[in-house]
Amino acid sequence: MSTASAQTIMRGQAFDPTAAGPLGLIRRHPIAALIVLTFGLTWLLEIPRVLDARGELPFAFPFWGVILMGWMPGFAAIIVALATGGRAAVKALFARVLVWRVGWPWYLLVMGGTAAIWLSAVLINPLFGGSGLQLPEFSLDLLVGLVISFVLLFLVNAEELVWRGSLLPRLQARWSALGASVFIGLFEGLFHLPLFFQPGSDQAAAGLPVFVIGSIAGAIVFSWLFNNTLGSLLLVQLFHIFANTWITLFAAAPADNVATQWLFNGFLVVMAAVVVAACGTRRLSRKSPSELPVIVQPEVLAAAASE
């Protein structure tokens, strides 16, 4: 259980911008370091995995490699946190995964909202030549498999430690929440670039421009969720995993996937537009600044105050 207040500052080692070597480079450019490490570490494993899916790898990509790949963004976040704030910064980062006392309506939104967006896209795809919703045959095996899949996705997908856990608080110390979200969404979309070369992937079906636009819209929704739940990484992680779960459970027919992915990303854009219109661009929230999470490194606050 977490009793984190709305405003939390990660405190750790004194910041020394003159430090030499990789450590000093990370401390001077933590945002660039987060992006480079996240892409580099993940792609080191994801590219061979895609080659295996294409039948172009001389050996089978191991399952442990998939698990390790899912945690590469988390390792990037931990490396930068250690370099800029020491163990206290890492502890503060993971403490936000325990922020759960945010009100039950947010949990309903996380579960039902993600389902509504995807199911709407599947239900409407007949207007574009699709076959509509194909319900899976319910069984105990399906239920058990769904639970296992959800738990595995939750445990091995560490992307939110970077996007909302590390990048968003830093960027919001300098920019509006909307500007920070657009920046993150762009890189979040490009982060999945290897999957565009994997046959049958959702990313390949959507196409790069549509997927990146959807990623930017999704990042706006994620920022809104983060800023209105005391900076809870648990809620944004659940939002992420529930969305993936519904897409897997109620998968569109292969022939319909292009239209469905376009519709899905279109609905994300609509949702993001509603959030911006309702909450404004500064913090994507109607709460007062004192109620919003300010979770950044001391050096980031100092830099932002001097600008």
Short mmCIF file of C-alpha atoms in Angstrom, two decimals:
data_model
loop_
_atom_site.label_atom_id
_atom_site.label_comp_id
_atom_site.label_asym_id
_atom_site.label_seq_id
_atom_site.Cartn_x
_atom_site.Cartn_y
_atom_site.Cartn_z
CA MET A 1 0.00 0.00 0.00
CA SER A 2 1.28 3.45 -0.86
CA THR A 3 0.59 6.68 0.93
CA ALA A 4 2.44 8.79 -1.64
CA SER A 5 1.27 12.38 -1.69
CA ALA A 6 0.34 14.24 -4.84
CA GLN A 7 3.75 15.90 -4.90
CA THR A 8 6.78 13.66 -4.57
CA ILE A 9 10.40 14.53 -5.25
CA MET A 10 12.88 11.73 -5.92
CA ARG A 11 15.87 12.45 -3.68
CA GLY A 12 19.20 10.72 -4.01
CA GLN A 13 22.83 11.37 -4.74
CA ALA A 14 23.98 14.92 -5.29
CA PHE A 15 23.87 15.77 -8.97
CA ASP A 16 27.31 16.37 -10.47
CA PRO A 17 27.02 17.56 -14.10
CA THR A 18 30.81 17.61 -14.45
CA ALA A 19 31.21 13.85 -13.92
CA ALA A 20 33.21 12.23 -16.70
CA GLY A 21 32.44 9.15 -18.76
CA PRO A 22 29.08 7.46 -19.40
CA LEU A 23 27.80 8.39 -15.94
CA GLY A 24 28.34 12.08 -16.53
CA LEU A 25 26.80 11.83 -19.99
CA ILE A 26 23.64 10.23 -18.58
CA ARG A 27 23.43 12.86 -15.83
CA ARG A 28 23.73 15.71 -18.31
CA HIS A 29 21.31 14.21 -20.85
CA PRO A 30 18.93 11.88 -18.98
CA ILE A 31 16.08 12.18 -21.49
CA ALA A 32 18.31 11.29 -24.44
CA ALA A 33 19.85 8.50 -22.37
CA LEU A 34 16.43 7.03 -21.59
CA ILE A 35 15.47 6.96 -25.27
CA VAL A 36 18.79 5.60 -26.55
CA LEU A 37 19.01 2.90 -23.88
CA THR A 38 15.36 1.88 -24.28
CA PHE A 39 15.65 1.54 -28.06
CA GLY A 40 19.12 0.00 -28.07
CA LEU A 41 18.63 -2.59 -25.35
CA THR A 42 15.18 -3.65 -26.62
CA TRP A 43 16.08 -3.81 -30.30
CA LEU A 44 19.14 -5.90 -29.46
CA LEU A 45 16.67 -8.71 -28.72
CA GLU A 46 13.61 -7.66 -30.71
CA ILE A 47 15.33 -7.65 -34.11
CA PRO A 48 16.42 -11.32 -33.78
CA ARG A 49 12.91 -12.17 -32.60
CA VAL A 50 11.41 -10.58 -35.71
CA LEU A 51 13.94 -12.37 -37.90
CA ASP A 52 12.87 -15.63 -36.27
CA ALA A 53 9.20 -14.82 -37.04
CA ARG A 54 10.20 -14.23 -40.67
CA GLY A 55 12.04 -17.57 -40.81
CA GLU A 56 15.37 -15.82 -41.32
CA LEU A 57 17.08 -16.84 -38.08
CA PRO A 58 19.13 -20.07 -38.06
CA PHE A 59 17.82 -20.95 -34.58
CA ALA A 60 14.60 -20.54 -32.63
CA PHE A 61 14.40 -17.37 -30.57
CA PRO A 62 14.15 -18.58 -26.92
CA PHE A 63 11.21 -17.80 -24.67
CA TRP A 64 13.52 -16.41 -22.00
CA GLY A 65 14.65 -13.91 -24.63
CA VAL A 66 11.07 -12.64 -24.97
CA ILE A 67 10.85 -12.14 -21.20
CA LEU A 68 14.21 -10.38 -21.07
CA MET A 69 13.23 -8.19 -24.02
CA GLY A 70 10.11 -7.04 -22.20
CA TRP A 71 12.24 -5.79 -19.33
CA MET A 72 14.78 -3.88 -21.41
CA PRO A 73 12.84 -0.57 -21.05
CA GLY A 74 12.72 -1.18 -17.31
CA PHE A 75 16.48 -1.71 -17.21
CA ALA A 76 16.94 1.56 -19.11
CA ALA A 77 14.83 3.38 -16.52
CA ILE A 78 16.77 1.78 -13.65
CA ILE A 79 20.15 2.68 -15.18
CA VAL A 80 19.21 6.34 -15.58
CA ALA A 81 17.61 6.48 -12.13
CA LEU A 82 20.77 5.04 -10.55
CA ALA A 83 22.99 7.46 -12.46
CA THR A 84 20.99 10.55 -11.56
CA GLY A 85 19.58 9.77 -8.12
CA GLY A 86 21.08 6.57 -6.78
CA ARG A 87 19.14 3.82 -5.07
CA ALA A 88 16.67 6.32 -3.62
CA ALA A 89 15.60 7.26 -7.15
CA VAL A 90 15.08 3.61 -8.09
CA LYS A 91 13.06 3.06 -4.92
CA ALA A 92 10.90 6.10 -5.71
CA LEU A 93 10.35 4.87 -9.26
CA PHE A 94 9.06 1.47 -8.15
CA ALA A 95 7.09 2.98 -5.26
CA ARG A 96 4.76 4.51 -7.83
CA VAL A 97 3.78 1.04 -9.00
CA LEU A 98 2.21 0.67 -5.54
CA VAL A 99 0.03 3.79 -5.81
CA TRP A 100 -3.36 2.10 -5.92
CA ARG A 101 -5.73 4.14 -3.74
CA VAL A 102 -7.07 6.30 -6.55
CA GLY A 103 -10.80 5.53 -6.52
CA TRP A 104 -12.70 2.63 -8.09
CA PRO A 105 -14.01 4.62 -11.12
CA TRP A 106 -10.47 4.74 -12.48
CA TYR A 107 -10.24 0.95 -12.37
CA LEU A 108 -13.53 0.67 -14.23
CA LEU A 109 -12.23 3.09 -16.84
CA VAL A 110 -8.99 1.15 -17.23
CA MET A 111 -10.81 -2.16 -17.73
CA GLY A 112 -13.93 -1.03 -19.55
CA GLY A 113 -12.51 1.89 -21.52
CA THR A 114 -9.86 -0.20 -23.23
CA ALA A 115 -12.45 -2.88 -24.05
CA ALA A 116 -14.88 -0.29 -25.43
CA ILE A 117 -12.30 1.24 -27.79
CA TRP A 118 -11.19 -2.08 -29.25
CA LEU A 119 -14.64 -3.69 -29.44
CA SER A 120 -16.04 -0.58 -31.12
CA ALA A 121 -13.38 -0.88 -33.81
CA VAL A 122 -14.15 -4.57 -34.35
CA LEU A 123 -17.92 -4.04 -34.36
CA ILE A 124 -17.73 -1.22 -36.90
CA ASN A 125 -15.28 -2.86 -39.30
CA PRO A 126 -18.16 -4.42 -41.37
CA LEU A 127 -18.77 -0.87 -42.66
CA PHE A 128 -15.37 -1.19 -44.30
CA GLY A 129 -15.72 -4.74 -45.57
CA GLY A 130 -14.88 -6.56 -42.36
CA SER A 131 -16.64 -9.53 -40.77
CA GLY A 132 -17.35 -7.94 -37.39
CA LEU A 133 -16.91 -9.37 -33.92
CA GLN A 134 -16.01 -13.06 -33.68
CA LEU A 135 -16.60 -14.21 -30.11
CA PRO A 136 -14.27 -16.94 -28.86
CA GLU A 137 -15.88 -20.09 -27.53
CA PHE A 138 -15.98 -19.75 -23.76
CA SER A 139 -14.30 -22.51 -21.77
CA LEU A 140 -12.36 -22.98 -18.56
CA ASP A 141 -9.18 -23.37 -20.61
CA LEU A 142 -9.84 -20.00 -22.26
CA LEU A 143 -10.39 -18.32 -18.88
CA VAL A 144 -7.25 -19.84 -17.34
CA GLY A 145 -5.20 -18.96 -20.40
CA LEU A 146 -6.51 -15.40 -20.32
CA VAL A 147 -5.56 -14.96 -16.66
CA ILE A 148 -2.09 -16.44 -17.23
CA SER A 149 -1.57 -14.24 -20.30
CA PHE A 150 -2.64 -11.12 -18.38
CA VAL A 151 -0.33 -11.86 -15.45
CA LEU A 152 2.62 -12.59 -17.74
CA LEU A 153 2.06 -9.41 -19.74
CA PHE A 154 1.83 -7.39 -16.52
CA LEU A 155 5.07 -8.83 -15.15
CA VAL A 156 7.24 -8.85 -18.27
CA ASN A 157 6.19 -5.57 -19.94
CA ALA A 158 8.25 -2.82 -18.32
CA GLU A 159 7.62 -0.06 -20.88
CA GLU A 160 5.69 2.15 -18.46
CA LEU A 161 8.74 2.51 -16.20
CA VAL A 162 10.26 4.53 -19.05
CA TRP A 163 7.36 6.31 -20.76
CA ARG A 164 5.30 7.43 -17.77
CA GLY A 165 7.63 6.52 -14.92
CA SER A 166 10.74 8.35 -16.13
CA LEU A 167 10.16 10.47 -19.24
CA LEU A 168 6.78 12.05 -18.50
CA PRO A 169 7.68 13.55 -15.08
CA ARG A 170 10.94 14.96 -16.46
CA LEU A 171 9.30 16.48 -19.52
CA GLN A 172 6.37 17.90 -17.55
CA ALA A 173 8.85 19.83 -15.42
CA ARG A 174 9.66 21.81 -18.57
CA TRP A 175 6.74 21.50 -20.98
CA SER A 176 2.99 21.23 -20.89
CA ALA A 177 1.51 17.78 -20.43
CA LEU A 178 0.29 17.89 -24.02
CA GLY A 179 3.74 18.72 -25.39
CA ALA A 180 5.34 16.02 -23.25
CA SER A 181 2.75 13.49 -24.43
CA VAL A 182 3.30 14.26 -28.10
CA PHE A 183 7.06 13.85 -27.64
CA ILE A 184 6.67 10.55 -25.81
CA GLY A 185 4.03 9.25 -28.21
CA LEU A 186 6.27 9.88 -31.21
CA PHE A 187 9.13 7.87 -29.74
CA GLU A 188 6.77 5.26 -28.30
CA GLY A 189 5.47 4.64 -31.81
CA LEU A 190 8.95 4.50 -33.37
CA PHE A 191 10.07 2.18 -30.57
CA HIS A 192 7.95 -0.56 -32.20
CA LEU A 193 9.59 -0.10 -35.61
CA PRO A 194 11.02 -3.67 -35.85
CA LEU A 195 7.47 -5.09 -35.55
CA PHE A 196 6.51 -3.42 -38.84
CA PHE A 197 8.70 -6.05 -40.51
CA GLN A 198 7.02 -8.95 -38.70
CA PRO A 199 4.35 -10.68 -40.81
CA GLY A 200 0.87 -10.47 -39.32
CA SER A 201 1.72 -7.94 -36.60
CA ASP A 202 -0.81 -5.29 -35.62
CA GLN A 203 1.82 -2.65 -36.28
CA ALA A 204 2.31 -3.84 -39.86
CA ALA A 205 -1.46 -3.85 -40.37
CA ALA A 206 -1.83 -0.27 -39.14
CA GLY A 207 1.13 1.10 -41.08
CA LEU A 208 3.75 3.42 -39.60
CA PRO A 209 1.96 6.80 -39.98
CA VAL A 210 -1.34 5.56 -38.52
CA PHE A 211 0.38 3.68 -35.71
CA VAL A 212 2.51 6.67 -34.71
CA ILE A 213 -0.53 8.97 -34.73
CA GLY A 214 -2.35 6.43 -32.56
CA SER A 215 0.67 6.22 -30.24
CA ILE A 216 0.66 10.00 -29.79
CA ALA A 217 -3.08 9.95 -29.05
CA GLY A 218 -2.59 7.05 -26.64
CA ALA A 219 0.24 8.90 -24.88
CA ILE A 220 -2.10 11.85 -24.27
CA VAL A 221 -4.64 9.50 -22.68
CA PHE A 222 -1.91 7.85 -20.60
CA SER A 223 -0.68 11.25 -19.36
CA TRP A 224 -4.22 12.21 -18.41
CA LEU A 225 -4.56 8.97 -16.46
CA PHE A 226 -1.16 9.39 -14.79
CA ASN A 227 -1.74 13.02 -13.80
CA ASN A 228 -5.15 12.34 -12.31
CA THR A 229 -4.21 9.25 -10.27
CA LEU A 230 -1.35 10.69 -8.20
CA GLY A 231 1.22 9.48 -10.70
CA SER A 232 0.16 5.85 -10.39
CA LEU A 233 2.23 3.54 -12.59
CA LEU A 234 -0.07 0.70 -11.56
CA LEU A 235 -3.03 2.33 -13.32
CA VAL A 236 -1.17 3.12 -16.53
CA GLN A 237 0.31 -0.37 -16.57
CA LEU A 238 -3.16 -1.89 -16.15
CA PHE A 239 -4.48 0.33 -18.96
CA HIS A 240 -1.66 -0.86 -21.22
CA ILE A 241 -2.09 -4.54 -20.39
CA PHE A 242 -5.90 -4.56 -20.54
CA ALA A 243 -5.75 -2.99 -24.00
CA ASN A 244 -3.38 -5.74 -25.19
CA THR A 245 -5.55 -8.39 -23.54
CA TRP A 246 -8.78 -7.33 -25.27
CA ILE A 247 -7.00 -7.09 -28.62
CA THR A 248 -5.78 -10.67 -28.18
CA LEU A 249 -9.05 -12.08 -26.83
CA PHE A 250 -11.32 -10.47 -29.43
CA ALA A 251 -8.85 -10.52 -32.29
CA ALA A 252 -10.04 -9.28 -35.65
CA ALA A 253 -9.96 -11.70 -38.55
CA PRO A 254 -6.64 -11.43 -40.42
CA ALA A 255 -8.39 -10.01 -43.48
CA ASP A 256 -10.02 -7.33 -41.31
CA ASN A 257 -6.99 -6.30 -39.32
CA VAL A 258 -5.99 -3.30 -41.43
CA ALA A 259 -9.43 -1.67 -41.20
CA THR A 260 -9.75 -2.57 -37.52
CA GLN A 261 -6.36 -1.11 -36.63
CA TRP A 262 -7.19 2.11 -38.47
CA LEU A 263 -10.50 2.35 -36.60
CA PHE A 264 -8.87 1.56 -33.27
CA ASN A 265 -6.26 4.27 -33.70
CA GLY A 266 -8.97 6.64 -34.90
CA PHE A 267 -10.94 6.09 -31.69
CA LEU A 268 -7.78 6.78 -29.69
CA VAL A 269 -7.45 10.13 -31.49
CA VAL A 270 -11.07 10.96 -30.64
CA MET A 271 -10.53 10.03 -26.99
CA ALA A 272 -7.36 12.14 -26.82
CA ALA A 273 -9.19 15.12 -28.37
CA VAL A 274 -11.94 14.83 -25.76
CA VAL A 275 -9.35 14.73 -22.96
CA VAL A 276 -7.58 17.84 -24.25
CA ALA A 277 -10.85 19.72 -24.76
CA ALA A 278 -12.14 18.80 -21.31
CA CYS A 279 -8.96 19.17 -19.27
CA GLY A 280 -6.75 21.66 -21.08
CA THR A 281 -3.20 21.29 -22.33
CA ARG A 282 -1.14 22.39 -19.33
CA ARG A 283 -1.62 19.32 -17.13
CA LEU A 284 -4.47 17.46 -18.83
CA SER A 285 -6.35 17.89 -15.59
CA ARG A 286 -8.81 20.25 -13.91
CA LYS A 287 -7.14 19.71 -10.54
CA SER A 288 -5.09 22.49 -8.98
CA PRO A 289 -1.30 22.31 -9.50
CA SER A 290 -0.85 21.38 -5.82
CA GLU A 291 -2.88 18.21 -6.36
CA LEU A 292 -0.88 17.00 -9.34
CA PRO A 293 2.15 14.70 -9.24
CA VAL A 294 5.47 16.47 -9.58
CA ILE A 295 7.85 13.55 -9.54
CA VAL A 296 11.18 14.63 -10.95
CA GLN A 297 14.83 14.79 -10.11
CA PRO A 298 16.03 17.83 -8.14
CA GLU A 299 18.32 18.86 -11.02
CA VAL A 300 15.35 18.84 -13.39
CA LEU A 301 13.42 21.20 -11.13
CA ALA A 302 16.43 23.50 -10.88
CA ALA A 303 16.87 23.57 -14.65
CA ALA A 304 13.17 24.22 -15.20
CA ALA A 305 13.17 27.07 -12.65
CA SER A 306 16.11 28.77 -14.37
CA GLU A 307 14.48 28.74 -17.83
#
